[in-house]
mmCIF file of C-alpha atoms in Angstrom:
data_model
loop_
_atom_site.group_PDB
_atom_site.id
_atom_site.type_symbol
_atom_site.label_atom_id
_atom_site.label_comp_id
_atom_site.label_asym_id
_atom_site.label_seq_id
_atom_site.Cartn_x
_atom_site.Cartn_y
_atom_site.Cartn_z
ATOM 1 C CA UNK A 7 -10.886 27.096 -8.124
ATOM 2 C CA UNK A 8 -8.082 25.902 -10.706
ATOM 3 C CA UNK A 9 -7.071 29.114 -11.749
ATOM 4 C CA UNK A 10 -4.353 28.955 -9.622
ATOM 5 C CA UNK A 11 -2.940 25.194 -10.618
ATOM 6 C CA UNK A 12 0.336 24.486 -11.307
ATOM 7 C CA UNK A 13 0.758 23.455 -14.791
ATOM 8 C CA UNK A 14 2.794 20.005 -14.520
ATOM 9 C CA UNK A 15 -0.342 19.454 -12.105
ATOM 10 C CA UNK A 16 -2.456 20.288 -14.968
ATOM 11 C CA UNK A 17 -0.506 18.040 -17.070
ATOM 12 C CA UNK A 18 -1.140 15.301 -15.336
ATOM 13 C CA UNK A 19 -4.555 15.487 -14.601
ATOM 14 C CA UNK A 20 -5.141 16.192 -18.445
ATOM 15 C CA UNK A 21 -3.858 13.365 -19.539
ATOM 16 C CA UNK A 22 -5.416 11.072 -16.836
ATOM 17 C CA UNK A 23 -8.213 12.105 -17.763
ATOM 18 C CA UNK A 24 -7.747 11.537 -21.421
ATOM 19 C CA UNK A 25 -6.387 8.452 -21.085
ATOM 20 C CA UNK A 26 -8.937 7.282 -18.819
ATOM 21 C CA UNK A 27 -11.882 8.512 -20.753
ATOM 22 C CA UNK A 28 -10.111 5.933 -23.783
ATOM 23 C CA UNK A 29 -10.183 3.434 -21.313
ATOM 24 C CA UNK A 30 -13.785 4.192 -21.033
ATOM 25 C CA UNK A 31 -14.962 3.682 -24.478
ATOM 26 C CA UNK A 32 -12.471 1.093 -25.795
ATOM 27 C CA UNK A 33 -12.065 -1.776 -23.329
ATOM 28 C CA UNK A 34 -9.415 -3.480 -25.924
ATOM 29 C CA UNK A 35 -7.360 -0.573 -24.893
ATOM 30 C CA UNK A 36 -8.158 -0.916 -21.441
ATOM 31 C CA UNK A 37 -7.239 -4.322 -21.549
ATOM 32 C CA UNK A 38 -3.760 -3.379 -23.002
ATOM 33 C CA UNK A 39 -2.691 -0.913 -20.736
ATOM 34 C CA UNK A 40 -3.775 -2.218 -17.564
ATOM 35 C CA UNK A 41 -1.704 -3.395 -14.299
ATOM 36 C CA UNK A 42 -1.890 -7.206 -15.339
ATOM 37 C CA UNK A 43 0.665 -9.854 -13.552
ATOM 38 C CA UNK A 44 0.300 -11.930 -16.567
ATOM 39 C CA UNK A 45 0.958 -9.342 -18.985
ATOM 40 C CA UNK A 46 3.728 -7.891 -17.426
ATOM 41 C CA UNK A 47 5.602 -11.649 -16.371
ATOM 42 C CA UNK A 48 5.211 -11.881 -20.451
ATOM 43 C CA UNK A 49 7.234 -8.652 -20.790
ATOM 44 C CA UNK A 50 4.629 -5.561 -20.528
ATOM 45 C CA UNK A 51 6.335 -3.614 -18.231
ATOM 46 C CA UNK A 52 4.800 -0.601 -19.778
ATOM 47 C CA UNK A 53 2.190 -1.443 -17.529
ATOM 48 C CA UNK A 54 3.675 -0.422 -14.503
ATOM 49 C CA UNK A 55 2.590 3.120 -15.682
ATOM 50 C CA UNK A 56 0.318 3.264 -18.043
ATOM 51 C CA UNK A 57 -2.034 1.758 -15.393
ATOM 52 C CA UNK A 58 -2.083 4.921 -13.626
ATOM 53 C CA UNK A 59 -3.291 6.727 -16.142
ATOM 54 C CA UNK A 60 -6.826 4.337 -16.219
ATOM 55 C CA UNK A 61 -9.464 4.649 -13.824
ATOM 56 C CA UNK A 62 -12.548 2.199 -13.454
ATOM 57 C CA UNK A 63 -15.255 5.379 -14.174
ATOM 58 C CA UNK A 64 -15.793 9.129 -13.643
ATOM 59 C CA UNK A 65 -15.956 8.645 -9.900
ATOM 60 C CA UNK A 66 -12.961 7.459 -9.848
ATOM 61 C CA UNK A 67 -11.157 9.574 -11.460
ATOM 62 C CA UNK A 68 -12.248 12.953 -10.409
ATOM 63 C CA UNK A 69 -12.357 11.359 -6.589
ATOM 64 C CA UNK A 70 -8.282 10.667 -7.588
ATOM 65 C CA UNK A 71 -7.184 14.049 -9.344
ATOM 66 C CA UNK A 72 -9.139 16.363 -6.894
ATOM 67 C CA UNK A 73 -7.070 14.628 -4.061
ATOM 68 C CA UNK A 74 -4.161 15.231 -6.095
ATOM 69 C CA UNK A 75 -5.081 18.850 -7.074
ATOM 70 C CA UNK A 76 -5.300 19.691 -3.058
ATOM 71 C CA UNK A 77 -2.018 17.941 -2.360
ATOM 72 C CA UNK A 78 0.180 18.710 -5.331
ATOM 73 C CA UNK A 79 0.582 22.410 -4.744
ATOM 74 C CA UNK A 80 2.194 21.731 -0.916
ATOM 75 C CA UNK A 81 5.108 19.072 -2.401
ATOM 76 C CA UNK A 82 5.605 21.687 -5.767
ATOM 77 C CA UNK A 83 5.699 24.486 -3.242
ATOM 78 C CA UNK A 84 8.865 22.941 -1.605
ATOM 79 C CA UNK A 85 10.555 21.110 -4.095
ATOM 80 C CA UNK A 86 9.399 22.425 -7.254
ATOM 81 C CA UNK A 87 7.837 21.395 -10.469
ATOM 82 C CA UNK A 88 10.559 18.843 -11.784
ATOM 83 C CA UNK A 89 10.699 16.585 -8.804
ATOM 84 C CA UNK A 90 7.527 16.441 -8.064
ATOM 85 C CA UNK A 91 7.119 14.818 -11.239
ATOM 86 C CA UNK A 92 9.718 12.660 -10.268
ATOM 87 C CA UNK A 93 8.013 12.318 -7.064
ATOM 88 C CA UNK A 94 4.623 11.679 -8.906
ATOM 89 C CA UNK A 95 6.288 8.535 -11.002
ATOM 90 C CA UNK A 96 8.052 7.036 -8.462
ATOM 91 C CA UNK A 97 5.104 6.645 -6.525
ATOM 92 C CA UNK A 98 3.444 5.095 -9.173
ATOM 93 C CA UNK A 99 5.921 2.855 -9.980
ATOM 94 C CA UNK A 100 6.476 2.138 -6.069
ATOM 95 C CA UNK A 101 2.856 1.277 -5.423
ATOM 96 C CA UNK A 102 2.525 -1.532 -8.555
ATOM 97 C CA UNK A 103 5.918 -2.998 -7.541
ATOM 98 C CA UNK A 104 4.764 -3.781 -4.036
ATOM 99 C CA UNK A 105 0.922 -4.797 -6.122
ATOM 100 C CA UNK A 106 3.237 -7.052 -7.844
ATOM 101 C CA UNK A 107 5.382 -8.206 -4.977
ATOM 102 C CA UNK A 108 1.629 -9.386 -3.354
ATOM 103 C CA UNK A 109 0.045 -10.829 -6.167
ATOM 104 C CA UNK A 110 2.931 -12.286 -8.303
ATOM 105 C CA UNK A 111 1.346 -15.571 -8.258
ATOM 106 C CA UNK A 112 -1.912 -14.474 -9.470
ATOM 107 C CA UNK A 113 -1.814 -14.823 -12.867
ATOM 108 C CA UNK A 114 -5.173 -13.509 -13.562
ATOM 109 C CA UNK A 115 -4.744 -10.227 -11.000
ATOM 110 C CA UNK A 116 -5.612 -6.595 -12.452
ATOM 111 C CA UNK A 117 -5.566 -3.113 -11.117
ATOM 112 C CA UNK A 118 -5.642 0.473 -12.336
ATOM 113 C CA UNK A 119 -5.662 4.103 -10.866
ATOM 114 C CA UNK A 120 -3.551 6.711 -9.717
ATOM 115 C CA UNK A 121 -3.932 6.038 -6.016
ATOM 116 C CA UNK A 122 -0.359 4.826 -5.494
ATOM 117 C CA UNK A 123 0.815 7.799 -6.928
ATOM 118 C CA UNK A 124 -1.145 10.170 -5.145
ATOM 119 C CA UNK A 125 -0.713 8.334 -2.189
ATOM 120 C CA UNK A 126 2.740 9.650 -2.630
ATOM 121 C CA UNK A 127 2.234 12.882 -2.795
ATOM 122 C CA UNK A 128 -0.546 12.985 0.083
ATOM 123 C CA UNK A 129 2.571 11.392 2.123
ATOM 124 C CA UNK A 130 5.559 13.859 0.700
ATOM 125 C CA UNK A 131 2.713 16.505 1.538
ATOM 126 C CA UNK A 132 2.644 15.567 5.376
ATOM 127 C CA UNK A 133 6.479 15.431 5.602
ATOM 128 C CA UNK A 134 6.938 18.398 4.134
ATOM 129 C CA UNK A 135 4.009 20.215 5.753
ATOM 130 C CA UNK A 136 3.465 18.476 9.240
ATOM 131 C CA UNK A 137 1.194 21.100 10.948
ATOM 132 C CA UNK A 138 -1.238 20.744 8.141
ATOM 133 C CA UNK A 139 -4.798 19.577 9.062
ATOM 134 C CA UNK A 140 -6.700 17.444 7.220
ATOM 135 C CA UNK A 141 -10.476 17.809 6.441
ATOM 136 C CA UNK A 142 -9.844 20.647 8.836
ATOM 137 C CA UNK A 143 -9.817 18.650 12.308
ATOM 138 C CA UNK A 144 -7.061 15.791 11.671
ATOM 139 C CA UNK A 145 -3.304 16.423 12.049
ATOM 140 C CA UNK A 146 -1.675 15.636 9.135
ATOM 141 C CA UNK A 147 0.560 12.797 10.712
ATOM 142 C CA UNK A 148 -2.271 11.676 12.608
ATOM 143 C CA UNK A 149 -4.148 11.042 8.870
ATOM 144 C CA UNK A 150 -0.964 9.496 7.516
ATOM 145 C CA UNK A 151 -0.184 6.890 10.330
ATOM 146 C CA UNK A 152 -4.259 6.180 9.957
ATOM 147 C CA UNK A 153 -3.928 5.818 6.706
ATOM 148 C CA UNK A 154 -1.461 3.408 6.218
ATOM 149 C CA UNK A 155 -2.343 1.281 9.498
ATOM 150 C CA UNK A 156 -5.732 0.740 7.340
ATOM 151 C CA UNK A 157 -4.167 -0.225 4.504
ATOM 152 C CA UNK A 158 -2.635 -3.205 5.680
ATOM 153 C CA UNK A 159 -5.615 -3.996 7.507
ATOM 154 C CA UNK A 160 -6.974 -4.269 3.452
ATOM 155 C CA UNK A 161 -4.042 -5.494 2.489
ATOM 156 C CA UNK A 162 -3.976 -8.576 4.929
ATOM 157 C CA UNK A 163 -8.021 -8.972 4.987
ATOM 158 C CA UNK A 164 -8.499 -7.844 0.842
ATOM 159 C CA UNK A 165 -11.201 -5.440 2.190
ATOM 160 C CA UNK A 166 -13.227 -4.564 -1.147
ATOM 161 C CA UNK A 167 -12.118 -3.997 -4.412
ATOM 162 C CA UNK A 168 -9.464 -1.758 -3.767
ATOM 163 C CA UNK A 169 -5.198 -1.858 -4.332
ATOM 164 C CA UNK A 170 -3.921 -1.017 -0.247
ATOM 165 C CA UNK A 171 -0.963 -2.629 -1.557
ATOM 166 C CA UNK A 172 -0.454 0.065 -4.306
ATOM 167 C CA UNK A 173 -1.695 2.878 -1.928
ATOM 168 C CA UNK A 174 0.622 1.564 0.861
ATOM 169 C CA UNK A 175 3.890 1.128 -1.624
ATOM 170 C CA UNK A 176 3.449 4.794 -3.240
ATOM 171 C CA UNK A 177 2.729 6.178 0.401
ATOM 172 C CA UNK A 178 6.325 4.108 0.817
ATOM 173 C CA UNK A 179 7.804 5.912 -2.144
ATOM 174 C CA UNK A 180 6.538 9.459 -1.623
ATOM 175 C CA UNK A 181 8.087 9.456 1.786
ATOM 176 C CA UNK A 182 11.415 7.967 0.931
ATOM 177 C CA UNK A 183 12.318 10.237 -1.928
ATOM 178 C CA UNK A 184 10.746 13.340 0.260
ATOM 179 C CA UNK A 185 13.347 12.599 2.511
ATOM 180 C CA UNK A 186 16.141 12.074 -0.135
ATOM 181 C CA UNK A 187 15.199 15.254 -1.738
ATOM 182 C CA UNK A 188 15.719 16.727 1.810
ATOM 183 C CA UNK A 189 17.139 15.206 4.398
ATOM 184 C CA UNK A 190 16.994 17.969 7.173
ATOM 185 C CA UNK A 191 13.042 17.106 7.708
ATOM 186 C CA UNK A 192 14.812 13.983 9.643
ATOM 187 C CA UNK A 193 16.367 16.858 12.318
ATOM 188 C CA UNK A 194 13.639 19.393 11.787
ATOM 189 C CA UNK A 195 10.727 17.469 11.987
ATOM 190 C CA UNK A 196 11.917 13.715 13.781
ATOM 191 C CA UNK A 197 8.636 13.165 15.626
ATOM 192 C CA UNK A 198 6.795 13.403 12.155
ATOM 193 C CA UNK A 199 9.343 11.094 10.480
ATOM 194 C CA UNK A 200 9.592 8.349 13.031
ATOM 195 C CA UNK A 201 5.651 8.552 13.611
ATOM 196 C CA UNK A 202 5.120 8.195 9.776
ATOM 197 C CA UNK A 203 7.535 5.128 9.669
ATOM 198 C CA UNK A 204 6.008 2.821 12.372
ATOM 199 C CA UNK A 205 3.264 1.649 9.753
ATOM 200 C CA UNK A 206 5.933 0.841 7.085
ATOM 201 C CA UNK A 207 8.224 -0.775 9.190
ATOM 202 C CA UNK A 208 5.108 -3.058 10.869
ATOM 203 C CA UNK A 209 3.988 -3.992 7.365
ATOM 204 C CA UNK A 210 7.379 -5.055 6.085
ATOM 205 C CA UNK A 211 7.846 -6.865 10.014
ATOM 206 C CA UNK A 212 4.745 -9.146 9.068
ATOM 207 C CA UNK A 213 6.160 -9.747 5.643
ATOM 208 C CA UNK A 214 9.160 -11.157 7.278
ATOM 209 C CA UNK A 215 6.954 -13.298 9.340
ATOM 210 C CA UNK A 216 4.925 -14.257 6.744
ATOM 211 C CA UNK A 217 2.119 -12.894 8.659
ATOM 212 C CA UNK A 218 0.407 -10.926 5.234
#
């Protein structure tokens, strides 16, 4: 199955995994590395990656890499190896900073996991692949609208104890630099780009309001 795998993919999900298995047995560490508002308002900004590189147990990190292992391969495909990586971290970094946008005022607020960043490349991977089917029966635009449209349902209701905000600013991230990395999708594929960009431009609508 990952005989195939691209190596900066296997990079990655190395060190996630080593990192996170730390995480696991050393909670001081855990504790150090973590997305933390307090930590980083003191100067930790560290944090904004080194958090993706922790998961909360096995579950989820495997659940997080295989979705990254069956989405990587489409964005590295297209643009290569080197900005998918940059792809990869801007994700990351684009999902905490709209965590930390949401939650700057609590002091006390934690997350970790790579979700924003594979959000990211789940979203590049639609662009850049819009007849693609998800699960086998959902169009791949069709997912990504879906997708996000849930997410600030969980962002606005805090629907369990999971980081919309960070899946919904790396999905944010992924698609912007897709489309800076190539900017003919906008004339090749406009129906997928505009469809894609309703849910971002509703969230940041009810921002304005001060609706979420």
């Amino acid at each position: 199955m990952f005989s195939d795998i691209d190596l900066v993919t296997a990079i990655i999900i190395i060190a996630t995994a080593v990192v996170s298995y730390k995480g696991f047995q050393d909670f001081g560490f855990f504790d150090k590395y973590k997305f933390n508002i307090l930590g980083i308002q003191r100067g930790e900004s560290y944090r904004f990656i080194s958090s993706g590189f922790l998961h909360l147990d096995w579950q989820h990190l495997i659940f997080n890499m295989l979705t990254l292992y069956f989405f990587a391969y489409i964005v590295i495909a297209f643009m290569g190896s080197i900005s998918f990586v940059v792809l990869y971290f801007l994700s990351l970094l684009g999902g905490n900073f709209l965590s930390y946008i949401f939650h700057k005022n609590e002091y006390q607020y934690s997350a970790i996991g790579a979700s924003g960043a594979v959000s990211g490349v789940i979203y590049s991977a639609i662009l850049l692949l819009p007849e693609m089917m998800i699960y086998g029966i959902i169009p791949g635009y069709i997912f990504g609208i879906g997708y996000l449209i849930y997410s600030i349902y969980g962002i606005k209701n805090r629907v369990g104890n999971i980081g919309h905000d960070a899946h919904f600013g790396g999905a944010v991230a992924g698609y912007l630099t897709t489309l800076i990395y190539d900017y003919t999708i906008i004339l090749q594929e406009p129906v997928t780009v505009i469809a894609l960009l309703i849910p971002i431009v509703i969230l940041f609508v009810l921002m304005r309001l001060g609706k979420i």
